[in-house]
Structure formats: structure tokens, C-alpha cells
Tab-separated table of C-alpha atoms in Angstrom:
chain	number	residue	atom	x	y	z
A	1	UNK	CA	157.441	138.002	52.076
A	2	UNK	CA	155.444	139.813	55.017
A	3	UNK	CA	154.459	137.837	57.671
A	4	UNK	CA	150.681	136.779	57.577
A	5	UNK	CA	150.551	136.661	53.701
A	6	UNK	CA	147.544	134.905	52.055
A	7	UNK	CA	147.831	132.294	49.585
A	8	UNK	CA	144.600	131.611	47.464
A	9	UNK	CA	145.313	128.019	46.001
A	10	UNK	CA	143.166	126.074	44.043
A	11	UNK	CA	142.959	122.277	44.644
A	12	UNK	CA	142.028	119.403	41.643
A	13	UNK	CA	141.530	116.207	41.599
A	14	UNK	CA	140.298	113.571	39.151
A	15	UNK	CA	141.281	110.083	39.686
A	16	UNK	CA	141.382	108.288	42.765
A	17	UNK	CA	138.890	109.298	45.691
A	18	UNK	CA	138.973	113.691	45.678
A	19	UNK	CA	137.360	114.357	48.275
A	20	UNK	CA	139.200	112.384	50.261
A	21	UNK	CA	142.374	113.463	48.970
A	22	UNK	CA	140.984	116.823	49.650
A	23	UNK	CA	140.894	116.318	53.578
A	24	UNK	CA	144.382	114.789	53.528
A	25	UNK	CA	145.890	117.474	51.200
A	26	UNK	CA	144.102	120.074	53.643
A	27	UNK	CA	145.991	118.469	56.519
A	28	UNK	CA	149.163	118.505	54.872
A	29	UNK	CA	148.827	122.228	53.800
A	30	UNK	CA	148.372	123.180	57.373
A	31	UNK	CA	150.779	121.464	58.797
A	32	UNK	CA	153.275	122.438	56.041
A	33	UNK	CA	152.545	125.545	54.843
A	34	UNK	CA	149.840	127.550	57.180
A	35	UNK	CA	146.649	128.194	58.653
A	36	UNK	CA	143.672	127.593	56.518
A	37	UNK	CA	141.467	130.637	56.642
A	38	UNK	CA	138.892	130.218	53.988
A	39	UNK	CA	137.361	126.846	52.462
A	40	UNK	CA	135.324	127.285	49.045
A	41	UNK	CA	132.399	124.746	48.336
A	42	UNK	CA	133.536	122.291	46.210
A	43	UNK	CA	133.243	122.549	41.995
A	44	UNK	CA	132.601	119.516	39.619
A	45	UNK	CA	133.839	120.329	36.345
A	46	UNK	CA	134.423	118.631	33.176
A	47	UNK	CA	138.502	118.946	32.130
A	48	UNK	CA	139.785	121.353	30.319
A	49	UNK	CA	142.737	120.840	28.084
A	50	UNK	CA	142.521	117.348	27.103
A	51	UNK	CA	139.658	114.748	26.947
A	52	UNK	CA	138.561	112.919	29.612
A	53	UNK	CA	135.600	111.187	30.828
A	54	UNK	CA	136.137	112.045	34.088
A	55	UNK	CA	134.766	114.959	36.159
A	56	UNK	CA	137.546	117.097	38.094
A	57	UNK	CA	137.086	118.281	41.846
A	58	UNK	CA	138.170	121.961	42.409
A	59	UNK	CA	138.216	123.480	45.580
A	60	UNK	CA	139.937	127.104	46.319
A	61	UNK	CA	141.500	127.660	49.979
A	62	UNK	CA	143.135	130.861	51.535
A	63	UNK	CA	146.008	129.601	53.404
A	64	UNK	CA	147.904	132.182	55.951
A	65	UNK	CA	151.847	131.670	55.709
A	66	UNK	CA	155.047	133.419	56.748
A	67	UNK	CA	156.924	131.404	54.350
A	68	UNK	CA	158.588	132.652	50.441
A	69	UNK	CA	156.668	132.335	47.777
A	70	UNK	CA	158.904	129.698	46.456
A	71	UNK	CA	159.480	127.663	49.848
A	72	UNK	CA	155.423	127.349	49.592
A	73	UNK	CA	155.783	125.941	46.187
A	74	UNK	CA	158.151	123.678	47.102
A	75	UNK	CA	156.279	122.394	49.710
A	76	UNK	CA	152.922	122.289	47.526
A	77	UNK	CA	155.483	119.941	45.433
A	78	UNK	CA	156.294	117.665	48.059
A	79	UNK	CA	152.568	117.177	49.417
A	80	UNK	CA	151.386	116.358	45.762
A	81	UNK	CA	154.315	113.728	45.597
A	82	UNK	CA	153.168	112.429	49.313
A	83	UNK	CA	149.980	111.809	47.970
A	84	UNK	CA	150.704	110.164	44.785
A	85	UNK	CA	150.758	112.698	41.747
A	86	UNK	CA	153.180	111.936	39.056
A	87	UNK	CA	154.200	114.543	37.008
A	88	UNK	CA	155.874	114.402	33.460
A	89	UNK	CA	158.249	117.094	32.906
A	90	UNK	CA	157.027	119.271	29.801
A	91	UNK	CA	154.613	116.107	29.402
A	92	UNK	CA	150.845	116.621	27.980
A	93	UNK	CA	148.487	117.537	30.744
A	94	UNK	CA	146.080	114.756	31.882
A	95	UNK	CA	144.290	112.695	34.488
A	96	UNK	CA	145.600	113.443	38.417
A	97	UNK	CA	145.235	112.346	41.388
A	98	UNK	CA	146.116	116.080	42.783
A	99	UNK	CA	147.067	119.261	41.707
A	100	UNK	CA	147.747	122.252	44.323
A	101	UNK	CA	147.431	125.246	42.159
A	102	UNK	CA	149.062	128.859	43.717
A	103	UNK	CA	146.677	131.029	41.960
A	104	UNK	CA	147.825	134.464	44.026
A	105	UNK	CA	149.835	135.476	47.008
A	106	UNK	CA	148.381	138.582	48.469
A	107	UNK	CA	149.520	141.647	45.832
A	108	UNK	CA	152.808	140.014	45.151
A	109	UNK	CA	153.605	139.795	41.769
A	110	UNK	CA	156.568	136.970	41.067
A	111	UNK	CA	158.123	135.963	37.939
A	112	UNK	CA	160.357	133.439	37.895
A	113	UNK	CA	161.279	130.198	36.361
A	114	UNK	CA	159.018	127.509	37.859
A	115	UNK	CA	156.868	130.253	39.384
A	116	UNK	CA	154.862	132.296	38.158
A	117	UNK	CA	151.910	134.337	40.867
A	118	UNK	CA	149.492	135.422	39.891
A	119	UNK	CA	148.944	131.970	38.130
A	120	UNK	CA	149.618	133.066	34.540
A	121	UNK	CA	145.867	131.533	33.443
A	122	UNK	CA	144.207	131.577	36.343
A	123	UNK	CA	141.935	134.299	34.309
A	124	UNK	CA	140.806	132.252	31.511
A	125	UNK	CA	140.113	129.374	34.029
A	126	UNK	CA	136.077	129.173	35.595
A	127	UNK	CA	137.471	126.284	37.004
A	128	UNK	CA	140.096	128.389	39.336
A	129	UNK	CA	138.048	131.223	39.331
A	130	UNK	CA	134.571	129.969	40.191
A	131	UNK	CA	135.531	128.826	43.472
A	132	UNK	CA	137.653	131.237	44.302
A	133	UNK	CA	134.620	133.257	43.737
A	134	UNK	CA	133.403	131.908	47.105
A	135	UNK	CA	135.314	133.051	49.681
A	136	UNK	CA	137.405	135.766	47.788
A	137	UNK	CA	134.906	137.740	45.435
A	138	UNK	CA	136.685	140.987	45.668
A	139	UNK	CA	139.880	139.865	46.166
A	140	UNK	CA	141.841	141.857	43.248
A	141	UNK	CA	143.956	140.442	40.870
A	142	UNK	CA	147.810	142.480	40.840
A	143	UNK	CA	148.120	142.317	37.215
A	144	UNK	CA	145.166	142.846	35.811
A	145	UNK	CA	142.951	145.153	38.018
A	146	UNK	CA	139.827	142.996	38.613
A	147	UNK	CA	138.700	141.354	41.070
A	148	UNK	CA	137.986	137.723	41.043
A	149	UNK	CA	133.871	137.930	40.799
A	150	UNK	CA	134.952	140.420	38.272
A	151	UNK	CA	136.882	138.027	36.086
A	152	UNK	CA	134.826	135.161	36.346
A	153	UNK	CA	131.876	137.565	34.932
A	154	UNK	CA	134.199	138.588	32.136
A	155	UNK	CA	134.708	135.455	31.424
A	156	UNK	CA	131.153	134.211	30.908
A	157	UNK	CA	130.417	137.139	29.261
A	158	UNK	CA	132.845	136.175	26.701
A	159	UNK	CA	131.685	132.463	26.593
A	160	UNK	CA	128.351	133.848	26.176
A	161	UNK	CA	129.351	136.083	23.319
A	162	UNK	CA	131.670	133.412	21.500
């Protein structure tokens, strides 16, 4: 990885206290992983998925690292266990108290078992994409040649039209 990539990761949160979680899961990533260089406003959104009376907290960050794609996922691992989130191996998706999402990593393009970057749905998500949308609207996505505004448009466009 060059040094000085960005990582655009997407934070969610629905049980406990989010946006609290948020500022401790902020600290963590800095001290962990890199600086943060870019804070979206934060997103309430119903779940997607699976039912749930709940509403989810999204935020998107840009984090600047030096580290391998996989040695930030590890660590995104380890500060979602730190801060309570259980996950079920090939288990349904539900409730969380966090989720640290790698949605991209600069141009890089990564394919690998337990890792996929771009996120593999991160362009049928508003959720991801909508604050993203904030502090990377022409940020292009390697894969598919859009950019993020551009994908969050083609999205609604297709809600619209459904």
C-alpha cells in the first residue's frame, strides 16, 4: 500500500448509545489505524436487510493510513470487539452495537477472502453512500467508474423508477 492512502469507512450503529460509540470508535480509529481527515454529518436510517424497529446511525470518515489493506481490517475487527459487537459467523444480519464498514481504499481494488474493497454493495447502499456523499462527492469508485454523488443519484433514480 502507498504511504498516505485514504480509507473511506462507513460507521453504524443501532443499539446501545451511537453517538457515543461514534466518538469512542473515532478515537480508536486514530489511534489504531490513522489520521481522520474528513467527518460526514451523521445519517438516521431505517435498517436494511432485516426488520427492526430501530433507527441505525451512519456516519462516513476518510481515515489517512500507511498500513495494508488487511492490517486495517484487522484492526477495524479488534475496535468493534473493544467496543462490544458480537458477530455470528455466516449468522443472519441484525441489531449492532457497531459496525466499521471499509467501503474503499484510495483506487485499490482487493479481492480476497474476508476482504473485499471496494465494499462489494456499497453501491446499492444510500445508507453507505449518502454520507459518503458529504465529504467525498467525486471521489470515484475503481470498479465501476462513478463517482459517489454519482451513484447515490443512480440509485434514487432507480428507487424512483421501481
Amino acid at each position: 500500500m502507498c504511504k498516505g492512502s485514504e480509507v473511506l469507512m462507513l460507521l453504524g450503529a443501532d443499539l446501545g448509545d451511537p453517538p457515543n460509540t461514534f466518538s469512542r470508535a473515532e478515537k480508536a480509529l486514530e489511534e489504531e489505524i490513522g489520521r481522520i481527515r474528513a467527518r460526514s454529518r451523521d445519517h438516521w436510517t431505517h435498517a436494511e436487510g432485516f426488520d427492526s424497529d430501530l433507527l441505525f446511525l451512519n456516519r462516513a470518515l476518510v481515515l489517512t493510513t500507511d498500513l495494508a489493506p488487511e492490517e486495517v481490517l484487522r484492526r477495524s475487527l479488534g475496535i468493534e470487539i473493544a467496543l462490544g459487537r458480537v458477530r455470528v459467523p455466516d449468522g443472519p444480519v441484525g441489531p449492532r452495537v457497531i459496525d466499521l464498514d471499509i467501503l474503499l481504499i484510495g483506487e485499490l481494488v482487493v479481492d480476497r477472502p474476508g476482504l473485499r474493497v471496494p465494499h462489494p454493495r456499497m453501491h446499492q447502499r444510500a445508507f453507505a453512500l449518502g454520507p459518503a456523499a458529504d465529504i467525498v462527492p467525486g471521489l470515484r469508485h475503481p470498479l465501476r467508474g462513478r463517482t459517489v454523488l454519482e451513484l447515490l443519484r443512480d440509485l434514487h433514480a432507480g428507487e424512483d423508477a421501481a
